[in-house]
PDB file of C-alpha atoms in Angstrom:
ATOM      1  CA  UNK A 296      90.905  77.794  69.501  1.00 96.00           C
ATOM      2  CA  UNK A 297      87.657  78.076  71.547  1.00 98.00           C
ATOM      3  CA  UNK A 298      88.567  79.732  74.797  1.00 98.00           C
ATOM      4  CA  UNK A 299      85.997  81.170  77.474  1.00 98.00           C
ATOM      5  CA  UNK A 300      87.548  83.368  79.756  1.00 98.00           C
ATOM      6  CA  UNK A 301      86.453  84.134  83.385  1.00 98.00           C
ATOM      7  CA  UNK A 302      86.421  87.139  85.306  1.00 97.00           C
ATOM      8  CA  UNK A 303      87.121  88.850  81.533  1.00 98.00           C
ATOM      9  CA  UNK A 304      85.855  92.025  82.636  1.00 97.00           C
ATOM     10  CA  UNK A 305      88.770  92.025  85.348  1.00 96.00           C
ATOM     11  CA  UNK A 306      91.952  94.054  85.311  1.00 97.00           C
ATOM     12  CA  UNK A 307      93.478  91.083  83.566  1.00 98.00           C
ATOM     13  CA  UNK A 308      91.041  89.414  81.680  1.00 98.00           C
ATOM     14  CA  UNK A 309      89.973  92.665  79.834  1.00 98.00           C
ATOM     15  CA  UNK A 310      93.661  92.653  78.244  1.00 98.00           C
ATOM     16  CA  UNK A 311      93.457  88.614  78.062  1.00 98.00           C
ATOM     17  CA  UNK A 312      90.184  88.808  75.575  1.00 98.00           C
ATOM     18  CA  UNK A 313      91.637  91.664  74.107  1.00 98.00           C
ATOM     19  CA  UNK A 314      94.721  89.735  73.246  1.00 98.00           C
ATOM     20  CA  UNK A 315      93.238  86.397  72.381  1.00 98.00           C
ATOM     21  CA  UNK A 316      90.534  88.008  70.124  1.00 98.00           C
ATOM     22  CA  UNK A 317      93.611  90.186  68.252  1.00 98.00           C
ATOM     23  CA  UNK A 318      95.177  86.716  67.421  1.00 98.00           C
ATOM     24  CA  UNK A 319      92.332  85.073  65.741  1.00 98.00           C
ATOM     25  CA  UNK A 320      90.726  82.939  68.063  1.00 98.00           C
ATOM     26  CA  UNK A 321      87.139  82.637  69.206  1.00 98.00           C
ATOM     27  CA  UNK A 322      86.628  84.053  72.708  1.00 98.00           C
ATOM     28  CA  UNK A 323      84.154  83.643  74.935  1.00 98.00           C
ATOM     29  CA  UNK A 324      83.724  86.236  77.932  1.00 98.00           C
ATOM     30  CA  UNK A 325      82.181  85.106  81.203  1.00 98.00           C
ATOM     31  CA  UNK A 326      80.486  87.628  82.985  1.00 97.00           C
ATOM     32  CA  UNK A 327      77.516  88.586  85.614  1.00 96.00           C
ATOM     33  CA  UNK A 328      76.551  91.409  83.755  1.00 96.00           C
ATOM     34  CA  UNK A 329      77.158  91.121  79.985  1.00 97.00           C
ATOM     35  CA  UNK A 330      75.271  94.433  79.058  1.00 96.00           C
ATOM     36  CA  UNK A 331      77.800  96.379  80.701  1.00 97.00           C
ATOM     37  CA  UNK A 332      80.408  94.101  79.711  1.00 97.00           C
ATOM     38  CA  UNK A 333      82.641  96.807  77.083  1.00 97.00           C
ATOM     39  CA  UNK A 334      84.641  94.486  75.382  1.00 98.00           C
ATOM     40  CA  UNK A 335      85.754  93.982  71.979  1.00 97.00           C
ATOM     41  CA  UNK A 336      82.851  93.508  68.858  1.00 97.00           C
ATOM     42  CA  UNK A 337      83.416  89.781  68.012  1.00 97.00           C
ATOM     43  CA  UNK A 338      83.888  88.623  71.209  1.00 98.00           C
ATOM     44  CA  UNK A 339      80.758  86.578  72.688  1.00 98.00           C
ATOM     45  CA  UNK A 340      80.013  87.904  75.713  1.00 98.00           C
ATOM     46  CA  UNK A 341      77.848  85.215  78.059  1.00 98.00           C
ATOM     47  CA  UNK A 342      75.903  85.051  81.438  1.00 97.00           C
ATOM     48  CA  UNK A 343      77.913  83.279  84.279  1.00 97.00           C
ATOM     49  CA  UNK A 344      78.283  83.646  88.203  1.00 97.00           C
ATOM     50  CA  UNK A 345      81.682  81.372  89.323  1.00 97.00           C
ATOM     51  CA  UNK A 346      79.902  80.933  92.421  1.00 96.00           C
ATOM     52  CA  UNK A 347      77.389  79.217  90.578  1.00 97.00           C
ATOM     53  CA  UNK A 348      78.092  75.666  89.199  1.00 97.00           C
ATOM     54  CA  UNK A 349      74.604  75.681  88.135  1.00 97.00           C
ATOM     55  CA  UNK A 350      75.017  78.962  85.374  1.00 98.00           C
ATOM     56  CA  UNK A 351      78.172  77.656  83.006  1.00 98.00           C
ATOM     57  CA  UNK A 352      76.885  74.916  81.558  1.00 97.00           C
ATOM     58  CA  UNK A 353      76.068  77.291  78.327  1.00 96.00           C
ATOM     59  CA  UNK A 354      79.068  79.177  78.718  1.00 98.00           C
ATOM     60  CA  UNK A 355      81.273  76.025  78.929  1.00 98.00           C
ATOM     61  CA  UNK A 356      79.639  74.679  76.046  1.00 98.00           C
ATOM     62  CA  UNK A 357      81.718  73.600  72.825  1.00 97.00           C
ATOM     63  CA  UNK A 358      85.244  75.145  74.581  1.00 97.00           C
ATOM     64  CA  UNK A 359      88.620  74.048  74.147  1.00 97.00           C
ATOM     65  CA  UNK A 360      90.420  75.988  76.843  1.00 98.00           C
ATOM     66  CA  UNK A 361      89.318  78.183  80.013  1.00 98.00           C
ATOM     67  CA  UNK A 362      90.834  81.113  81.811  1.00 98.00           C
ATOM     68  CA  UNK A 363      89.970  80.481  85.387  1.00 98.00           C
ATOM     69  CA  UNK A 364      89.609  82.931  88.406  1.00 98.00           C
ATOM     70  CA  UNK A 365      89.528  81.766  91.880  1.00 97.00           C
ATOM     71  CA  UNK A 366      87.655  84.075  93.614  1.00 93.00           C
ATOM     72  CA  UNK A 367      84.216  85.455  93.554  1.00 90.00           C
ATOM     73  CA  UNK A 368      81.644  87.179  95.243  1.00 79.00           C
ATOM     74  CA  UNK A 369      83.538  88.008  98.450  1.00 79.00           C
ATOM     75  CA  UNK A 370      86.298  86.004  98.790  1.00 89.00           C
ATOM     76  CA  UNK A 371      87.817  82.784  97.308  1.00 95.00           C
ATOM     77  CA  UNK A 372      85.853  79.951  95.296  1.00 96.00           C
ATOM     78  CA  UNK A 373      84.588  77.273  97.383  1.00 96.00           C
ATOM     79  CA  UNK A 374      83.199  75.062  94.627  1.00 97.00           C
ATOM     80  CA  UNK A 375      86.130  74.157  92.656  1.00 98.00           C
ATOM     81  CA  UNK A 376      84.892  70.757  92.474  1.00 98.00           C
ATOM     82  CA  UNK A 377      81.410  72.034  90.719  1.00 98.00           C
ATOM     83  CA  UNK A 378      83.619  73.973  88.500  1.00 98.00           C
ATOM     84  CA  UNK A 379      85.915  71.435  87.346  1.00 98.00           C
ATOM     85  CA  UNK A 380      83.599  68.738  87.316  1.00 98.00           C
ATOM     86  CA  UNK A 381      81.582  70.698  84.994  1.00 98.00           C
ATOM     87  CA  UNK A 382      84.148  71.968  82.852  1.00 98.00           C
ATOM     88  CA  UNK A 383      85.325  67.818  82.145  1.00 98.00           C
ATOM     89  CA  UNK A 384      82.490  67.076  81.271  1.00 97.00           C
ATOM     90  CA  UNK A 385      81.791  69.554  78.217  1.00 98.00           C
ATOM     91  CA  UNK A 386      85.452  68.620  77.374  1.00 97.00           C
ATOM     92  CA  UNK A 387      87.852  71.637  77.893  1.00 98.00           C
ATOM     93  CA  UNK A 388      90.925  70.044  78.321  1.00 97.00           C
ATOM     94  CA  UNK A 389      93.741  72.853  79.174  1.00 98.00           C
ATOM     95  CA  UNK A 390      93.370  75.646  81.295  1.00 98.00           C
ATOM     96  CA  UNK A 391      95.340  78.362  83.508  1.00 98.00           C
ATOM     97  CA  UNK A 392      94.966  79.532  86.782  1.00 98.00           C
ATOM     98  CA  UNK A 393      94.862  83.289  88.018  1.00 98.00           C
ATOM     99  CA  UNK A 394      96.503  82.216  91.459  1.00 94.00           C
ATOM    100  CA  UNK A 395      96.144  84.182  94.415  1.00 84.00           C
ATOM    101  CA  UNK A 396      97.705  84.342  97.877  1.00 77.00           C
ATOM    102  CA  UNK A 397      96.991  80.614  98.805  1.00 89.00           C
ATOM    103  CA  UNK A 398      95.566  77.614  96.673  1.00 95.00           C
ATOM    104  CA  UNK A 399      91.825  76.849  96.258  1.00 97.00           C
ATOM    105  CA  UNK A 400      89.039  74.594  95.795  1.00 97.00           C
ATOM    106  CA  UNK A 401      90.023  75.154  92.006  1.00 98.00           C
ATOM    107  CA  UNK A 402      93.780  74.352  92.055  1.00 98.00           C
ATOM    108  CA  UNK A 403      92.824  71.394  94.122  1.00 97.00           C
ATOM    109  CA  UNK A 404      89.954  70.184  91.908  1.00 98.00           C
ATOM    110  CA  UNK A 405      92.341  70.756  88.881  1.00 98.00           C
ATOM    111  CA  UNK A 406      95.145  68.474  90.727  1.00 97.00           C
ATOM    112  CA  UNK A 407      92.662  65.202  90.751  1.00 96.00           C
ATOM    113  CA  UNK A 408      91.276  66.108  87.209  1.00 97.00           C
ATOM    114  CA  UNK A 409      92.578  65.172  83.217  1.00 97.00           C
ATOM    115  CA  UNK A 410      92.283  68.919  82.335  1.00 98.00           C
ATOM    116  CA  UNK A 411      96.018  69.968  81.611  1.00 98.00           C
ATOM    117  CA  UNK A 412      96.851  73.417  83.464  1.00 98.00           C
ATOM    118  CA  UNK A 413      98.677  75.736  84.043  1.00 98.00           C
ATOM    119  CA  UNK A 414      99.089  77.900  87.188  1.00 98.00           C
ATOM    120  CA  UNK A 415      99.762  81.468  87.135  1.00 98.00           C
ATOM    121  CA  UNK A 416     101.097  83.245  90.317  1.00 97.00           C
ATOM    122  CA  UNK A 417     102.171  87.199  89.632  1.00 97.00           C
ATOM    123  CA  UNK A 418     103.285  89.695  91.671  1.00 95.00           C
ATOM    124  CA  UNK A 419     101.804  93.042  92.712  1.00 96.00           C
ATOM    125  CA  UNK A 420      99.767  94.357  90.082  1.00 98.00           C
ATOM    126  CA  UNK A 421     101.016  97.378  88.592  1.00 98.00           C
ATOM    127  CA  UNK A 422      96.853  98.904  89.403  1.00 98.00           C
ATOM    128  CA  UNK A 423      97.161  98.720  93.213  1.00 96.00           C
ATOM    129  CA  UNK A 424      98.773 101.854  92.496  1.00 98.00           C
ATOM    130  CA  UNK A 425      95.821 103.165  91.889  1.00 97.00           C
ATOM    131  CA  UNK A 426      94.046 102.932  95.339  1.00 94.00           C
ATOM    132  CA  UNK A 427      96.696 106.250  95.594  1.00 97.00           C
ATOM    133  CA  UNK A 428      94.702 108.161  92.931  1.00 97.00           C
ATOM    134  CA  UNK A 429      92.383 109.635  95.327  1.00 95.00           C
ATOM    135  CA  UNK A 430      94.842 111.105  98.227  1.00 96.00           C
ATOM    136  CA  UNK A 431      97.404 112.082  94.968  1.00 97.00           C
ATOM    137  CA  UNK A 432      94.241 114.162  93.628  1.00 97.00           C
ATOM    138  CA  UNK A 433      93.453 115.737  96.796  1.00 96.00           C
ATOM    139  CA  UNK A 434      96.622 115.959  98.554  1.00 96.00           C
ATOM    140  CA  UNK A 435      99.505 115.736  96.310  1.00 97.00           C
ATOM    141  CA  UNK A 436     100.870 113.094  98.536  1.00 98.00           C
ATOM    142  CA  UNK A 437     101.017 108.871  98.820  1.00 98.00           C
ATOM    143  CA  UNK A 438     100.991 107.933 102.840  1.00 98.00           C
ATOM    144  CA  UNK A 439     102.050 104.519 103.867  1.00 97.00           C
ATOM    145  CA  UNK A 440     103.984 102.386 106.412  1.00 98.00           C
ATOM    146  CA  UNK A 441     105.497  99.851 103.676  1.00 97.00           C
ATOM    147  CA  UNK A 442     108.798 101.120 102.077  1.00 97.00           C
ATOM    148  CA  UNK A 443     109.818  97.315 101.093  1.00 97.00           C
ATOM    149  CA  UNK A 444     110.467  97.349  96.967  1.00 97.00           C
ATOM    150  CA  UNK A 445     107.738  95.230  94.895  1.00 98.00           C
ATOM    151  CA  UNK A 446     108.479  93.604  91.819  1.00 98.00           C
ATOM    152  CA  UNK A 447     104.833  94.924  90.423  1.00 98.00           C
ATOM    153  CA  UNK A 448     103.756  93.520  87.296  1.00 98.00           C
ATOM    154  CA  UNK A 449     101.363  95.155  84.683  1.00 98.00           C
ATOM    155  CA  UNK A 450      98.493  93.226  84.202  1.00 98.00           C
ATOM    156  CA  UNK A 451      98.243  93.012  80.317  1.00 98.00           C
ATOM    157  CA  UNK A 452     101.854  90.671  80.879  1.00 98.00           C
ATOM    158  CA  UNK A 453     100.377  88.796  83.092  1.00 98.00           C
ATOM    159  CA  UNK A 454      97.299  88.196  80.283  1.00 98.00           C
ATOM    160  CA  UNK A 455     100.369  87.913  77.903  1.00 98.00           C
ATOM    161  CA  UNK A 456     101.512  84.785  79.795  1.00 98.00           C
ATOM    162  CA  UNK A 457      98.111  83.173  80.101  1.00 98.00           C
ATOM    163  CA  UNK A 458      97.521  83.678  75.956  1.00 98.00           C
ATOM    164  CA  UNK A 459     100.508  81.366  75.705  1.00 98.00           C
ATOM    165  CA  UNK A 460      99.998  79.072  78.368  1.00 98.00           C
ATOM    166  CA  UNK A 461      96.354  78.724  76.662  1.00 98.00           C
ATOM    167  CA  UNK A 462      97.713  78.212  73.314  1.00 98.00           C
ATOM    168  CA  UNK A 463     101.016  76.836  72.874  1.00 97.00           C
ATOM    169  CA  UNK A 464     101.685  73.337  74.361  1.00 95.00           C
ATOM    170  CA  UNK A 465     104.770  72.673  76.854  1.00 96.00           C
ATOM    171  CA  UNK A 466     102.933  74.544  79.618  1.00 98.00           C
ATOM    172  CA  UNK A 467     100.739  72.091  81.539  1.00 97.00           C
ATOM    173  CA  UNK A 468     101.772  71.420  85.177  1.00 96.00           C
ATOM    174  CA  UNK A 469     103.792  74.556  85.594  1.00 97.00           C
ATOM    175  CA  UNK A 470     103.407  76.922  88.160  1.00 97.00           C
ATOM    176  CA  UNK A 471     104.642  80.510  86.520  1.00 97.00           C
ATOM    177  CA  UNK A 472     106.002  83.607  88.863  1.00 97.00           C
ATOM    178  CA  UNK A 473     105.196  86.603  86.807  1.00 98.00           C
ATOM    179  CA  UNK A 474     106.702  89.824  88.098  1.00 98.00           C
ATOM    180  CA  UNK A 475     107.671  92.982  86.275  1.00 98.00           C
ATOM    181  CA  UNK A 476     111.547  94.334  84.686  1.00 98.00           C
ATOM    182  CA  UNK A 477     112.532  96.025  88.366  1.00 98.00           C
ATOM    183  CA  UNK A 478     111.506  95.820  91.905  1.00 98.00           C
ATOM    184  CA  UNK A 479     110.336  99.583  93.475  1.00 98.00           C
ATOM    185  CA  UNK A 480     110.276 101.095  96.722  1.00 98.00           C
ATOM    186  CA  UNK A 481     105.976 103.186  96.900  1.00 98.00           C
ATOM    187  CA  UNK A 482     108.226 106.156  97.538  1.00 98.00           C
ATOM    188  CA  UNK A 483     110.148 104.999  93.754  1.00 98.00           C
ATOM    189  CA  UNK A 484     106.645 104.768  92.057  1.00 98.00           C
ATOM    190  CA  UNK A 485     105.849 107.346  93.575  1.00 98.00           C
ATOM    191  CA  UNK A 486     108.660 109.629  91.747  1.00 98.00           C
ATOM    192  CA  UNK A 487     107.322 107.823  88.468  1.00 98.00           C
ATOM    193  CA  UNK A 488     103.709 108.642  88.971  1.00 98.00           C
ATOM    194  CA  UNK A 489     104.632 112.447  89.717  1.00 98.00           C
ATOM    195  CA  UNK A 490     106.985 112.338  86.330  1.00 98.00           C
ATOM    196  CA  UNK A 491     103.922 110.880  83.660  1.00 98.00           C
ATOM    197  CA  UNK A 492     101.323 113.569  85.451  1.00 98.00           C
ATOM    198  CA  UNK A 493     103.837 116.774  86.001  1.00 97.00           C
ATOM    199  CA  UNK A 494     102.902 117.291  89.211  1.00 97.00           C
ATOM    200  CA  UNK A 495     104.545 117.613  92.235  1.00 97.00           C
ATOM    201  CA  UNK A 496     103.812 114.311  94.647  1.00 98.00           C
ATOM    202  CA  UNK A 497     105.859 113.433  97.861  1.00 98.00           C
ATOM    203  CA  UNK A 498     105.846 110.108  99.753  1.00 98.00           C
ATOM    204  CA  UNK A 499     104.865 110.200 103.177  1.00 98.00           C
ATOM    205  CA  UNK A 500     106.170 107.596 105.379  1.00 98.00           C
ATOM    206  CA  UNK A 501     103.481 106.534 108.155  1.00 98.00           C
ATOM    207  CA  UNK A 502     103.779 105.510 111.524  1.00 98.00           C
ATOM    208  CA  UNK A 503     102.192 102.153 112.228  1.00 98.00           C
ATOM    209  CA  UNK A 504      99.397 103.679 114.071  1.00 97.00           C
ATOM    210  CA  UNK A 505      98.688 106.188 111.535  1.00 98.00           C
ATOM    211  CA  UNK A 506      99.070 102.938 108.842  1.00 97.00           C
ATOM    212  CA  UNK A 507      95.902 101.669 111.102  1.00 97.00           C
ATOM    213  CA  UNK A 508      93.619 104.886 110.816  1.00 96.00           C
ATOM    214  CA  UNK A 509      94.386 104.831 107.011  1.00 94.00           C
ATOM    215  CA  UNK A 510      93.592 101.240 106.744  1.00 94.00           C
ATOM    216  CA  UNK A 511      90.427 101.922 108.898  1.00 95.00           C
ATOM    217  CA  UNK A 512      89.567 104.809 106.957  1.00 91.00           C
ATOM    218  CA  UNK A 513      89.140 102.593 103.840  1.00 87.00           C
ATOM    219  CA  UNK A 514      86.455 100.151 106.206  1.00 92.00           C
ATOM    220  CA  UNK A 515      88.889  97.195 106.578  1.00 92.00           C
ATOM    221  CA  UNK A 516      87.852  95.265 109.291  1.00 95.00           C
ATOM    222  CA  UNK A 517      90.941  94.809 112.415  1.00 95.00           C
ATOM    223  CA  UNK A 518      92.221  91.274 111.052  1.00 95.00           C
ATOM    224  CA  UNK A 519      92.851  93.105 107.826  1.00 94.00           C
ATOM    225  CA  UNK A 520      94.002  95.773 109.113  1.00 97.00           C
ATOM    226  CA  UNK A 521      96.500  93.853 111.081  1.00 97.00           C
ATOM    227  CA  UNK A 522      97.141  91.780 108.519  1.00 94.00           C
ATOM    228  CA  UNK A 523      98.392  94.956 106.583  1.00 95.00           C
ATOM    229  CA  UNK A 524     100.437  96.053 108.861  1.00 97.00           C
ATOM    230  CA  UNK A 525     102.482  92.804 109.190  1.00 96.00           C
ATOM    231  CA  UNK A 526     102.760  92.823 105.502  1.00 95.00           C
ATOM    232  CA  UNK A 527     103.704  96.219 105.494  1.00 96.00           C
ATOM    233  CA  UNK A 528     106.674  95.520 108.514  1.00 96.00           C
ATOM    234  CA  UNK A 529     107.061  91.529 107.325  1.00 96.00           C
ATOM    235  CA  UNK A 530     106.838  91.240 103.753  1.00 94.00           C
ATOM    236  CA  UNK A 531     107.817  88.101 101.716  1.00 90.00           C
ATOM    237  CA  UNK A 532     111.021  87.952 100.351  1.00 88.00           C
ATOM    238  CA  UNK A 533     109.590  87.083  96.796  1.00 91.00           C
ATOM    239  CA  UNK A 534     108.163  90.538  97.035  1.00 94.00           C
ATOM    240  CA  UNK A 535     111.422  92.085  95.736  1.00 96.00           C
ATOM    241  CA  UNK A 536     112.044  89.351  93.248  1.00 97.00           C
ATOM    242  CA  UNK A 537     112.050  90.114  89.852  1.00 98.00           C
ATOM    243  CA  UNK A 538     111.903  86.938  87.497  1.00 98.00           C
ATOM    244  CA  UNK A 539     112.256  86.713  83.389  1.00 98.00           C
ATOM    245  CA  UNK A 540     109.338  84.723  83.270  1.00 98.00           C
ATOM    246  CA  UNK A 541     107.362  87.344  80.665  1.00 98.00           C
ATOM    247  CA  UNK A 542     110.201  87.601  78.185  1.00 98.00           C
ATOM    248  CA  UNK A 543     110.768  83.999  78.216  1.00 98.00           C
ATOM    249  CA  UNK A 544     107.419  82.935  77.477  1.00 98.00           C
ATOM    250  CA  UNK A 545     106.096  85.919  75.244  1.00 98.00           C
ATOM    251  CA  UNK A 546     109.855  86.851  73.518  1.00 98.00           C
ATOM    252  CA  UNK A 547     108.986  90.418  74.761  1.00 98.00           C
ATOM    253  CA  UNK A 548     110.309  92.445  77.877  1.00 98.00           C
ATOM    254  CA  UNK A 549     108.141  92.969  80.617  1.00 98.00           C
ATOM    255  CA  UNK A 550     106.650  96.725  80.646  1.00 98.00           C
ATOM    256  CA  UNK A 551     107.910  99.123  83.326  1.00 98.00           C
ATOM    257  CA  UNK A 552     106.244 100.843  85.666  1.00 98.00           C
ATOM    258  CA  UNK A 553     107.029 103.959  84.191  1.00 98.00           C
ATOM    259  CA  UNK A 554     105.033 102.707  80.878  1.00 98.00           C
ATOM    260  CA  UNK A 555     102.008 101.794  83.020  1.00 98.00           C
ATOM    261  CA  UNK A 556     102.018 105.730  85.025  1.00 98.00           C
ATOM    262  CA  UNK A 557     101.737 107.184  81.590  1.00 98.00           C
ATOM    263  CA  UNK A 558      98.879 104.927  80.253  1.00 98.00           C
ATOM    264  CA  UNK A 559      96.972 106.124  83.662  1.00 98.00           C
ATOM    265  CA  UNK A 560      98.104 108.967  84.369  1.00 98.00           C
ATOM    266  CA  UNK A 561      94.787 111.365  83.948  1.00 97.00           C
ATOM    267  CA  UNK A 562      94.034 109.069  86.734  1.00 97.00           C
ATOM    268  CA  UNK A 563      96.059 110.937  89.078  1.00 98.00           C
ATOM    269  CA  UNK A 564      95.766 114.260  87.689  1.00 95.00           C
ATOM    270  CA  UNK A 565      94.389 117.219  89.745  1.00 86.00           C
ATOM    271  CA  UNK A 566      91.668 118.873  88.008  1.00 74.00           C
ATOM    272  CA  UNK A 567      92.839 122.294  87.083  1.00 68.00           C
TER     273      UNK A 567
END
């Protein structure tokens, strides 16, 4: 198949082009900058801003399938219809959806189009862990308010799940979960993370106040902050979920959290 795939320089769509390109078929990578790009040789790397309707028309060119983001520059995509529009008319005819917290112009374009998707909603991604990297480095603890257990998912399953949405039929007009083997606690990841480096890392659990200087201390505006700390105190149920969607779509277990601290653990890793 012919499949361009947006925001393929992403923390999914790197192992998405990776995985497509492994199995034989001709990829196409969308992205701003492709000099930088890094991807694998044989994979055609194009020019293409998502916020721009008026870039893809050479990128959508001669494609069977598309990978679609929903969010660009600074927050979500406004011009879904553009989008979709465009992408009808060159004929792609099946796509999936990296959903976010709440549908967009894209889902909604996609509703009133002939393009057959599919919709892909995961959980926590396994690399928010990483936003801990810095205080782990420097202090040898994580500090938070939230103590609620995530099902996290690692991002090259959730890129595992869109390969066979994109290329196996039976998936159009579904609306996938995607969550990791086991829901954890930030103080349980937090004992994984300390076992792949060998270092000693405690959890540190933060007052709410203290949750809003950390939050501030990263330049989050107040409603984000705010809306942190009711996610933090409030979180959805589904949070803790865990769901078999991975195996039963790719016929291979979901990878752990433990397997994801040892692929990044230098990452973490005080500099002797």
């Amino acid at each position: 198949m012919r499949i361009l795939v947006t925001g393929a320089t992403g923390q999914v769509g790197r192992h998405l082009v990776t995985r497509l390109h492994e199995a034989g078929h001709h990829v196409r990578a969308l992205s701003r900058t492709p000099a930088k790009a890094d991807l694998p040789t044989g994979v055609e790397v194009v020019a293409g801003d998502l916020t721009d309707a008026a870039t893809l028309g050479a990128a959508f060119e001669g494609v069977d399938a598309i990978h679609l983001i929903t969010f660009g520059g600074d927050g979500d995509l406004t011009n879904g219809p553009e989008i979709i529009d465009l992408a009808a008319r060159h004929g792609i005819t099946r796509a999936t959806v990296l959903g976010g917290w709440s549908p967009t112009s894209i889902e909604s374009a996609l509703e009133s189009s002939a393009i057959r998707w599919t919709l892909l909603q995961p959980a926590e991604f396994m690399c928010n862990a990483l936003e801990w990297a810095d205080e782990i480095r420097s202090q040898g603890t994580v500090s938070m308010l939230a103590t609620f257990p995530s099902a996290m998912v690692h991002e090259a399953d959730i890129a595992a799940v869109a390969a066979t949405a994109l290329t196996h039929g039976g998936h159009e007009g579904r609306s996938y979960p995607i969550t990791g083997p086991e829901a954890l606690t930030p103080a349980e990841r937090t004992r994984i993370i300390a076992e792949a480096t060998g270092q000693d890392i405690a959890f540190v659990h933060l007052s709410e106040d203290a949750e809003r200087a950390r939050l501030r201390g990263y330049g989050y505006d107040k409603d984000y902050v705010e809306f942190g700390i009711q996610l933090a105190t409030n979180p959805p149920e589904v949070s803790g979920v865990v769901m078999p969607t991975v195996e039963d779509l790719t016929g291979t277990p979901a990878r752990t959290f433990a397997q994801w601290a040892r692929e990044h653990a230098e990452r973490f890793r005080t500099a002797p």
